[in-house]
Structure formats: structure tokens, C-alpha cells
XYZ file of C-alpha atoms in Angstrom:
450
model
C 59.095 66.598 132.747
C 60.986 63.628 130.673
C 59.973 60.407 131.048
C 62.770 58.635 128.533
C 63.538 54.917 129.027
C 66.785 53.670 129.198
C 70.226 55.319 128.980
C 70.075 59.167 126.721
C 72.538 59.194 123.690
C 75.325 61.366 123.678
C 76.014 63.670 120.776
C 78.774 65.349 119.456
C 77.371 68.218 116.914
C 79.992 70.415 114.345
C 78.876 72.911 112.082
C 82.113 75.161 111.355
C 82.876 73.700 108.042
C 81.498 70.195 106.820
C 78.278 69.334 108.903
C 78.746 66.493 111.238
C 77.081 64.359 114.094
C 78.488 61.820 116.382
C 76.035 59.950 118.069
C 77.355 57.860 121.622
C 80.867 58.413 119.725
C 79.369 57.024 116.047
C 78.801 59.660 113.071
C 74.866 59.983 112.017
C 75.276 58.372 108.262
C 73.182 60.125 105.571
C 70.995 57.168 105.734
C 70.125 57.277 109.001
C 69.170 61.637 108.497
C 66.858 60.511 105.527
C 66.273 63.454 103.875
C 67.653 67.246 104.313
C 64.916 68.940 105.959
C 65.715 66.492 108.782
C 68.825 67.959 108.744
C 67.724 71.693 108.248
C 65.394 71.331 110.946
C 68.532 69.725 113.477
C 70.847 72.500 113.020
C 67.748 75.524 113.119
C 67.525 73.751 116.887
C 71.359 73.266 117.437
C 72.150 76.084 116.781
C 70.940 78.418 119.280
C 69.829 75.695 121.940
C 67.526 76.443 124.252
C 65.427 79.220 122.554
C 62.023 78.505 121.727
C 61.378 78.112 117.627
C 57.611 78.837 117.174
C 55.849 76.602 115.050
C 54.718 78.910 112.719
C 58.231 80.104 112.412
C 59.725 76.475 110.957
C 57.202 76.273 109.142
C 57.365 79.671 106.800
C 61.419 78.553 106.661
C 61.042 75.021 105.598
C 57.576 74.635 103.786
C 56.836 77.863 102.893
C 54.785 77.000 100.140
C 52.891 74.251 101.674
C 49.131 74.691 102.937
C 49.114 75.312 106.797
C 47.480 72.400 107.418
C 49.476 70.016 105.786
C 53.036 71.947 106.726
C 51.848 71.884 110.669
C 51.086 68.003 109.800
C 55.113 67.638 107.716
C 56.692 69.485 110.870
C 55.122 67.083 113.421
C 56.276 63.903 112.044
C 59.611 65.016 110.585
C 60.149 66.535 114.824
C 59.142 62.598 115.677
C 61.740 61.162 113.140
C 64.221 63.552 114.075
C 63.836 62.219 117.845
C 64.212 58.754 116.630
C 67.293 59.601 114.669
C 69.328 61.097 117.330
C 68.019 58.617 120.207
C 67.099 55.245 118.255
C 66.042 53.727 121.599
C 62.653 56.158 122.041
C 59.633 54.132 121.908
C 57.603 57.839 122.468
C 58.957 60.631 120.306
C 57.555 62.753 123.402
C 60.019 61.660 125.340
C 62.842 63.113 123.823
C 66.051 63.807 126.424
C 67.655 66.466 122.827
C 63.636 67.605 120.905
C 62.096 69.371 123.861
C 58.303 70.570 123.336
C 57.474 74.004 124.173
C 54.739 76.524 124.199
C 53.593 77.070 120.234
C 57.441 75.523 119.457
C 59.950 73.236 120.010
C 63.538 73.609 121.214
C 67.049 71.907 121.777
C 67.398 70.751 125.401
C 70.107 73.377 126.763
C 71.063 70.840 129.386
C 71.382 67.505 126.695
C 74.997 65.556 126.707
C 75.733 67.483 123.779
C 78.683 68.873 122.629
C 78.504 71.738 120.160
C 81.327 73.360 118.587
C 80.358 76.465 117.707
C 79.966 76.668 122.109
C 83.073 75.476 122.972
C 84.840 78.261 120.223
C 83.194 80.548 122.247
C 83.764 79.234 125.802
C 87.538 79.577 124.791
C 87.396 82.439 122.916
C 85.875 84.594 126.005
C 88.085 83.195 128.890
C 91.256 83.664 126.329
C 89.965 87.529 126.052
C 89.904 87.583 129.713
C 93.079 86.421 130.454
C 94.450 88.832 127.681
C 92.609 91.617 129.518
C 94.881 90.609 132.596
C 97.901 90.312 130.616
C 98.761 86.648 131.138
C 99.961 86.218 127.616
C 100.859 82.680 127.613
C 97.269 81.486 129.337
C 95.633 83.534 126.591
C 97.196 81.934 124.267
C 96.304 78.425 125.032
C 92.744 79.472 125.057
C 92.925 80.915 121.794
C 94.680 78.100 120.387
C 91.966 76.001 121.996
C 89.418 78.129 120.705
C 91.040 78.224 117.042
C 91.195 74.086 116.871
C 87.717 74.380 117.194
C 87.124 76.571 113.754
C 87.321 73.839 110.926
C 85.814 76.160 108.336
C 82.770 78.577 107.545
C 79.748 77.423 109.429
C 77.569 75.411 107.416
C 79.445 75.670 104.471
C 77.033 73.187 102.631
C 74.141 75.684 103.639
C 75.845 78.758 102.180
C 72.662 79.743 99.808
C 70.637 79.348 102.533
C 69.141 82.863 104.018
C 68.976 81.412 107.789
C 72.707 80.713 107.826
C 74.660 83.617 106.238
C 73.904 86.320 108.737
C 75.352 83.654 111.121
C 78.160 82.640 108.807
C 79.355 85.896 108.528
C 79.673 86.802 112.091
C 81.181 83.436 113.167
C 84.109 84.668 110.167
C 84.509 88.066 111.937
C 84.589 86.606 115.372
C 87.387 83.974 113.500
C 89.171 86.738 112.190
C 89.146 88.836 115.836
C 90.553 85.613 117.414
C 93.286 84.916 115.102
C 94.326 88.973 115.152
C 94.263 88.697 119.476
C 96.067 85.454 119.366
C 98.971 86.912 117.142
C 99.161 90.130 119.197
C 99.480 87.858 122.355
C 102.475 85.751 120.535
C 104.059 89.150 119.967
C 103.570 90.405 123.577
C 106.203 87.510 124.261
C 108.565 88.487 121.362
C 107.475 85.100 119.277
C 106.851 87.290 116.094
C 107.423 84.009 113.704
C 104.504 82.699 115.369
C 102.527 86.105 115.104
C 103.570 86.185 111.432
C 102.323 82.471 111.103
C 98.774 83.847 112.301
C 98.385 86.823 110.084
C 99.773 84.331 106.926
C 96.535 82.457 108.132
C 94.042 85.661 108.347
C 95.489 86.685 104.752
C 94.761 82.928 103.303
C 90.964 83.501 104.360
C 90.631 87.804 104.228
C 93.202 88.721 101.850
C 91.084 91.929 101.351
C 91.968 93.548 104.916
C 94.315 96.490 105.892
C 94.528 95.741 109.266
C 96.539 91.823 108.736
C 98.575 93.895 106.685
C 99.628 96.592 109.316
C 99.819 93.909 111.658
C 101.996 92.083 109.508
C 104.379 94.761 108.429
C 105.010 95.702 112.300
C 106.369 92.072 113.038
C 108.100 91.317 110.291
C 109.723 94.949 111.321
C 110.197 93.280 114.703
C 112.085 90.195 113.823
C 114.537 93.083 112.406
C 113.846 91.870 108.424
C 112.837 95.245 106.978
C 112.570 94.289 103.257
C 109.662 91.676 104.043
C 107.954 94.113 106.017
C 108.422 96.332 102.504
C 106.930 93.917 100.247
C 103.914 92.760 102.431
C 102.760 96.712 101.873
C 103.756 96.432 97.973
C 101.360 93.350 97.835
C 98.439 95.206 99.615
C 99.001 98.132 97.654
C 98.289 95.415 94.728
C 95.125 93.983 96.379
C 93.679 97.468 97.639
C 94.316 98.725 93.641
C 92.444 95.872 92.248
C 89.727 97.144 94.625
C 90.025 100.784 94.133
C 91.198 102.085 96.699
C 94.427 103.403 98.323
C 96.524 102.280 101.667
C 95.226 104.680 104.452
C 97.567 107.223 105.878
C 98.055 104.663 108.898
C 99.644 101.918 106.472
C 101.512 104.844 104.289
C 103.081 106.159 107.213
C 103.827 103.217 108.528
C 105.511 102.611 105.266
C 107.518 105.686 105.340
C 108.755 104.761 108.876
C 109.838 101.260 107.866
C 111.563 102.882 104.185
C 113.491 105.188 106.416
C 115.169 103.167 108.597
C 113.257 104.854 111.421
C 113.296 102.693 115.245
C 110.019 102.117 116.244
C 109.968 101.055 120.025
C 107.868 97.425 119.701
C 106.161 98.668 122.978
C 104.699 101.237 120.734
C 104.134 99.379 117.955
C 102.857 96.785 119.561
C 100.139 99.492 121.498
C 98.999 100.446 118.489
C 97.734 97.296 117.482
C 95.343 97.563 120.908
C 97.470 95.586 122.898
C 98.000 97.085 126.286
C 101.739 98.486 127.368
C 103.726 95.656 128.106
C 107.515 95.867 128.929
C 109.613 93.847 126.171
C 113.478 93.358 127.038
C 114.697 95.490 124.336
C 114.571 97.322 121.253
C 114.949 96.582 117.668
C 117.655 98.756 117.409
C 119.568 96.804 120.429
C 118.654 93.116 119.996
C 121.367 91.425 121.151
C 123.905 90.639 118.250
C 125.504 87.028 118.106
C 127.005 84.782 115.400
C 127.892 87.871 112.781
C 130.678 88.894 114.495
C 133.584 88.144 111.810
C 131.200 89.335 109.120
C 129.909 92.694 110.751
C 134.122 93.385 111.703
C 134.944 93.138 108.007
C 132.337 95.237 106.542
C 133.288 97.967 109.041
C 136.598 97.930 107.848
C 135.526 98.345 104.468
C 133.427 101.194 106.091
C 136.788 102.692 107.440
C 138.373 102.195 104.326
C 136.807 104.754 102.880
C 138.059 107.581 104.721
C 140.943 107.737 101.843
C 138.188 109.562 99.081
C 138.182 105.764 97.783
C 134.657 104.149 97.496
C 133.580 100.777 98.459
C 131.131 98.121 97.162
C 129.857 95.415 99.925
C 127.688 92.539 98.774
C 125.583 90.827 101.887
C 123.975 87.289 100.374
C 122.710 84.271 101.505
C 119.899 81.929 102.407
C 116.796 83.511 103.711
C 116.988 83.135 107.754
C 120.742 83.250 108.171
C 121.193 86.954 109.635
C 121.113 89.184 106.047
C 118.977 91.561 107.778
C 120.112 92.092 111.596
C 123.819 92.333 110.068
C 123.142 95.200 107.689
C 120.859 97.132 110.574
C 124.273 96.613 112.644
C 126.160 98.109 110.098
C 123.965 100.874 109.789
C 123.474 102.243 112.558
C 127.671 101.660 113.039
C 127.342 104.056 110.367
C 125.561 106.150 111.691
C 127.045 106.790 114.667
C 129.658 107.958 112.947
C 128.250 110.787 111.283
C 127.204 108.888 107.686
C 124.307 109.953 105.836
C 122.368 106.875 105.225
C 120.190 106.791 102.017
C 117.969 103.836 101.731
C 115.928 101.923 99.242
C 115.046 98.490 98.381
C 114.022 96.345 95.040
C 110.147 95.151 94.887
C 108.278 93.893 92.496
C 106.413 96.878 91.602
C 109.400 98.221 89.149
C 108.113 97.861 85.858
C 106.416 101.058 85.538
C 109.485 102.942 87.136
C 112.681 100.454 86.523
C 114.997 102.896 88.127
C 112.730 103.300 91.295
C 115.438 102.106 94.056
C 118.002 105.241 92.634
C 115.492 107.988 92.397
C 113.726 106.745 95.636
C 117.391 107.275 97.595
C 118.250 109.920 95.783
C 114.942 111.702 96.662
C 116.088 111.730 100.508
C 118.865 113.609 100.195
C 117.601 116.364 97.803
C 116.081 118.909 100.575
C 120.023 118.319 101.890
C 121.742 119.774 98.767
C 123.247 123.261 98.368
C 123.124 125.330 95.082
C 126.637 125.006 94.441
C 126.347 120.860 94.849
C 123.361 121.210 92.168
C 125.316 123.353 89.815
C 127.942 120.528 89.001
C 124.963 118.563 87.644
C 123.905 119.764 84.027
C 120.730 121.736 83.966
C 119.137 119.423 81.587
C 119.947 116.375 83.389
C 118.197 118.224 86.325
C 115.394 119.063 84.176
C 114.836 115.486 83.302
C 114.992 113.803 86.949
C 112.780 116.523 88.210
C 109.914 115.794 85.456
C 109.655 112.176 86.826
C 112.140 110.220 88.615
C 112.708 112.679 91.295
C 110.249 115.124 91.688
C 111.573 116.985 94.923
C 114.072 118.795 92.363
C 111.160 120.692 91.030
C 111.341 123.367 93.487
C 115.216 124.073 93.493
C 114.389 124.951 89.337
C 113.539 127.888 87.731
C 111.565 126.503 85.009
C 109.496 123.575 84.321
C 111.479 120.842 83.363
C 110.385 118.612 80.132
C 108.520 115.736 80.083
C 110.605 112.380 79.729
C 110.482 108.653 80.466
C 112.427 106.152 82.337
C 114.355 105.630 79.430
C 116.312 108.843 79.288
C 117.036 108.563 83.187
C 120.216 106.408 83.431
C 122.579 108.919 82.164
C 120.788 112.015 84.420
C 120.952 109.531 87.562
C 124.348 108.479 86.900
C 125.647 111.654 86.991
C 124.139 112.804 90.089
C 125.416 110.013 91.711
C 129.092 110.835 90.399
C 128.367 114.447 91.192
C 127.674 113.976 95.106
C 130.458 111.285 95.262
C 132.964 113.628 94.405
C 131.595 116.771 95.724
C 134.121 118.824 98.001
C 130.939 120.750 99.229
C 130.106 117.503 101.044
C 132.121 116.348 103.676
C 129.699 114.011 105.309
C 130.115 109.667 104.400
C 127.520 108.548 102.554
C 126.097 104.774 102.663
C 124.117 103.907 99.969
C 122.156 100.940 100.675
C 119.823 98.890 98.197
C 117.581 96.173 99.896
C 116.379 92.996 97.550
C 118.863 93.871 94.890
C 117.854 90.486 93.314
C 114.729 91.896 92.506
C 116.333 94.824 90.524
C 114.960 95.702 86.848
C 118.312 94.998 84.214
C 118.175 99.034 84.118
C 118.721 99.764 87.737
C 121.141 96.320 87.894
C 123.363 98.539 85.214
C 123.159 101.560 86.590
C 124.251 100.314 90.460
């Protein structure tokens, strides 16, 4: 029963991040806490309100090395300050509407005008997974938005030695890190993949150490139709994961191989994968709507129909990131495509050094299970020999012997040659595209040798 005089205080408690409390709409100075174990013993209570700490309990966490005695005697009068701190007009620390007293304990009044943050992530957090549940995308989304405002850093970050608070800490990051992955899934339910890409940036800023933003992130850049960022987010985590000691799981390597191949994924698919239910999206990648390239995509197929003549032709695509690079060469493509091209495909990263002539060989790797004898034959054997030791290893099997060991250095003339050598075959009759992704990020050797 609580006999408190006069009007209760209202409280406003945060512990994700910097610990704060508002008391009747006025922060708690450090003054007015006195000393930390006021403070320890405030957010033990806080933070799991209504359950019963046992005396004995507090006092092996917060005076653990005191004689029983005298620690039962420290916890009784630092339970009376702490009343008088958060409601300055007790006369009775007894009274307390926040510091209940219960059997062998004390606990934080579960029905106190107090709001908690860590509670209201949840509240948010659960209703958003319920709406999600029920598909209703958008509501979901304002929940987890909500829910996300609430999240202002680790919890307790000022406590993060202390043994009481990391279990805690940890979970509260895992349950951040579940919201933020739902909440860009539901963005990309509604086709808003800059938004979903915004949240995974986010998740990679705090967990930079975790496959799964990485997938996620590869699949909408894929989306939004830009192919080479989706390429370089699984370069970088290739990075991070070798740093570790470990290798991208098949999931993210075939994913990868998907992606390098030009291969449409239906976003319905994609999107399933990710543990988002089956949700109907008005089209596919490969038939986005295609505005505002018209001109552009009408002169590169002509250059495409040039061709037809034996004579080759070089197309350049640049400009500022955002302005259409990437939906006008998948147009062209799969134009070319259509019309019975073979398509080989690479793109420039930042993982060259090792293998500077890495875009060639990769393309020219494709089409090797497509050659004939004959087509090989007008390649010299040694050149073969070379390619197959390194840069293209799929020409091992269509040897008879081992080929020597070389290095990138002796590649340019072998690669130029097979280039020449299926550009001019008569054995060949099919177009071929060559494309090259990124070429601004092309080593001086492969720069020379396209």
C-alpha cells in the first residue's frame, strides 16, 4: 500500500547509449545522483522493473567485499537516498511511488509514470513484427522506424566493463541488428531499395563483420539494376571475411556468380530468400520500365548493328554516378542478346593487384567450354600453355600437357592474341559483346591491353 504525499514525479529513464534521467521533464544532474552506486543500483531496478532483486543479491554485486552487516546497513540508506533523488518531495523513504519494498528485496514499481526506453524499443519492435507477419509493409515500417529512434547506442555504454550489463548489452545489439535487417526487407517489399540500402550501410557501420548485411546488400543493389556495386560490396566482404580467416559461404559465392553472369534473378525470389514472405512486385529487373535513355540506348544499338560488316566497335558509357550508366547497358544487353550475341562479362574492382589482367581472363574464362579445337589451334600452343598455368585455368583440360608456370607479366601478349584469334575466327559465326564494368578501376596493364 503507498501512502506518498503530494503529487509522484514523473521520470523519463534512457539507457541505450549515454545514461540519462529526466525527472517531471528536468535531467537528474550528477550532483543530485551523488555517487555511482546510486546510479548502479537505479538502473539494476530499471532495468527489468517489476522483478524482485533479493537483498542478498545487490549486495554480492555492489559491495561484495564488504562485511554483511555493514553492506545490508550501505544498501538500506543508499535505497533511502535513491528515493529522495528521484522524488525530492518524500518526507518517508517508505513511501516511495518508483523504490517499492518487497519480500527479502526491493523492486521498480511496474506501474510508476515512467518511461523507459529500452520498453518502448520493444513495444515497437513487436507490433512492427506483427504487422510484417500480416504483410502491411508500410505500417511495419513506421513501427520499426519508431522502434529504431529509440536505439541511441549500446546500452549502458558507460557500464561496458561491468559483468551485469554485457550479457544484456549484447542481446539488445542483436535484437538492433534483427530490427534494422526486418526494416530494410520491408522497404524492399515496396521496391524502395535506396532506403533498404541506407539500412544495411547502417548495420555495416556497427557489424561490419556479418555475411548476412552483405547478401542483403548485394541483392538490392542488384535490384536498383546497378550490378557493379552489388560486385564490389562482395569484393569488400571477401576483404573483411580474409582478415578474419575465413571464406564467403557458398550462399554469398553463388550469389556472386549469379550477379557476374548477368543472370535475372526474379526480386520475388530474391527477396524470399532473405525470409520475407512472397509478395507480388510489379515487375522484374530485367523489365523495369525504361525512360529518359532513349536517344542514348538508339545510338549504341546502331553501333551494335554496325557491326554486322566483320567491322568491330568500341562504345564508352560515362557519367556521374546516379544518371542511368547501369539500366542503359542492361538494356543494351539483353538487346543483344536477343539477337543471338554471346555476351562475355567482367568488371574492374579493387582486388587487381595480385592478378592485373583479371577483367580479360575472367571473360575470357566464360567462353572457353564454348571453343572448338580448330578455334584453339589458331592460338600458339605456348601462348595456350601460359594462360592455362594462371590466368585462365579452364584451358587446362583442352591441353595435352601441363603448361609452365608464369606470371601476370608474360600474359598480355597470350591474352591479346586470343582475343584477336576469336575476333576473326570464321569458325564463329555468333556476335560477341564484350563488356567491362568499372573500367576506371582498371590496373595500367589491363587499361593497355583493352
Amino acid at each position: 500500500m503507498v501512502h506518498n504525499r503530494g503529487s509522484p514525479s514523473q521520470l523519463r529513464v534512457q539507457l541505450f547509449g549515454r545514461f540519462r534521467v529526466w525527472r517531471d521533464g528536468r535531467p537528474i544532474t550528477w550532483q543530485e545522483w551523488k555517487t555511482r552506486k546510486h546510479q548502479a543500483l537505479f538502473k539494476l531496478l530499471v532495468a527489468d522493473r517489476g522483478w524482485c532483486f533479493s537483498r542478498r543479491w545487490l549486495i554480492e554485486l555492489l559491495w561484495p567485499d564488504v562485511e554483511s552487516q555493514k553492506a545490508n546497513a550501505s544498501l538500506r540508506r543508499r535505497i533511502s537516498e535513491l528515493r529522495r533523488i528521484l522524488e525530492p518531495q518524500l518526507k518517508r523513504g517508505l513511501h516511495s511511488e518508483h523504490i517499492l519494498t518487497c519480500p527479502n528485496g526491493y523492486r521498480f514499481n511496474p506501474r510508476a509514470d515512467c518511461l523507459i526506453d529500452v520498453e518502448e524499443f520493444s513495444q515497437h519492435h513487436q507490433r512492427a513484427g506483427e504487422l510484417q507477419d500480416q504483410r502491411q509493409w508500410l505500417a511495419a515500417i513506421r513501427e520499426y522506424e519508431a522502434a529504431a529512434h529509440w536505439y541511441q547506442g549500446d546500452y549502458l555504454e558507460e557500464d561496458r566493463y561491468e559483468e551485469w550489463a554485457i550479457e544484456a548489452r549484447e542481446q539488445w545489439k542483436e535484437t538492433h541488428l534483427t530490427l534494422l535487417s526486418e526494416l530494410a526487407q520491408c522497404y524492399a517489399r515496396l521496391g524502395q531499395y535506396q532506403r533498404a540500402i541506407a539500412r544495411c550501410a547502417q548495420m555495416l557501420q556497427l557489424y561490419d563483420r556479418r555475411e548476412s548485411i552483405y547478401l542483403q546488400l548485394m541483392r538490392y543493389h542488384y535490384l536498383t539494376g546497378d550490378r557493379a556495386k552489388a560486385l564490389r560490396v562482395y569484393e569488400h566482404c571477401g576483404r573483411v571475411l580474409a582478415e578474419l580467416g575465413l571464406e564467403a559461404s557458398p550462399t554469398l559465392q553463388e550469389l556472386y556468380r549469379q550477379i557476374s553472369a548477368g543472370r535475372i534473378l526474379r526480386p520475388e525470389r530474391m527477396l524470399s530468400d532473405l525470409g520475407v514472405p512472397p509478395h507480388p512486385l510489379p515487375y522484374f529487373i530485367g523489365t523495369a520500365p525504361f525512360v529518359g535513355r532513349e536517344a542514348e540506348l538508339a545510338r549504341v544499338k546502331w553501333h551494335f548493328a554496325s557491326t554486322r560488316d566483320g567491322q568491330g566497335r568500341l562504345v564508352l558509357i560515362s557519367g556521374e554516378a546516379g544518371m542511368g550508366k547501369s539500366r542503359l547497358t542492361q538494356e543494351l544487353l539483353a538487346y543483344a542478346q536477343e539477337q543471338g550475341s554471346l555476351i562475355l562479362q567482367s568488371h574492374c574492382g579493387g582486388d587487381q593487384l595480385g592478378d592485373p589482367y583479371r577483367p580479360i581472363s575472367q571473360a575470357l574464362s566464360q567462353i572457353v567450354p564454348l571453343l572448338s579445337a580448330m578455334e584453339l589451334e589458331v592460338v600458339r600452343p605456348v601462348w595456350l600453355a601460359q594462360l592455362a598455368a594462371g590466368a585462365i585455368p579452364e584451358l587446362r583440360s583442352r591441353l595435352p600437357a601441363p603448361p609452365p608456370a608464369t606470371g601476370p607479366a608474360h600474359l598480355s601478349e597470350p591474352l591479346a592474341q586470343l582475343l584477336i584469334a576469336l575476333a576473326r575466327s570464321k569458325n564463329y559465326s555468333r556476335p560477341l559483346v564484350f563488356f567491362i564494368d568499372d573500367l576506371q578501376y582498371a590496373s595500367s596493364l589491363t587499361a593497355e591491353l583493352a
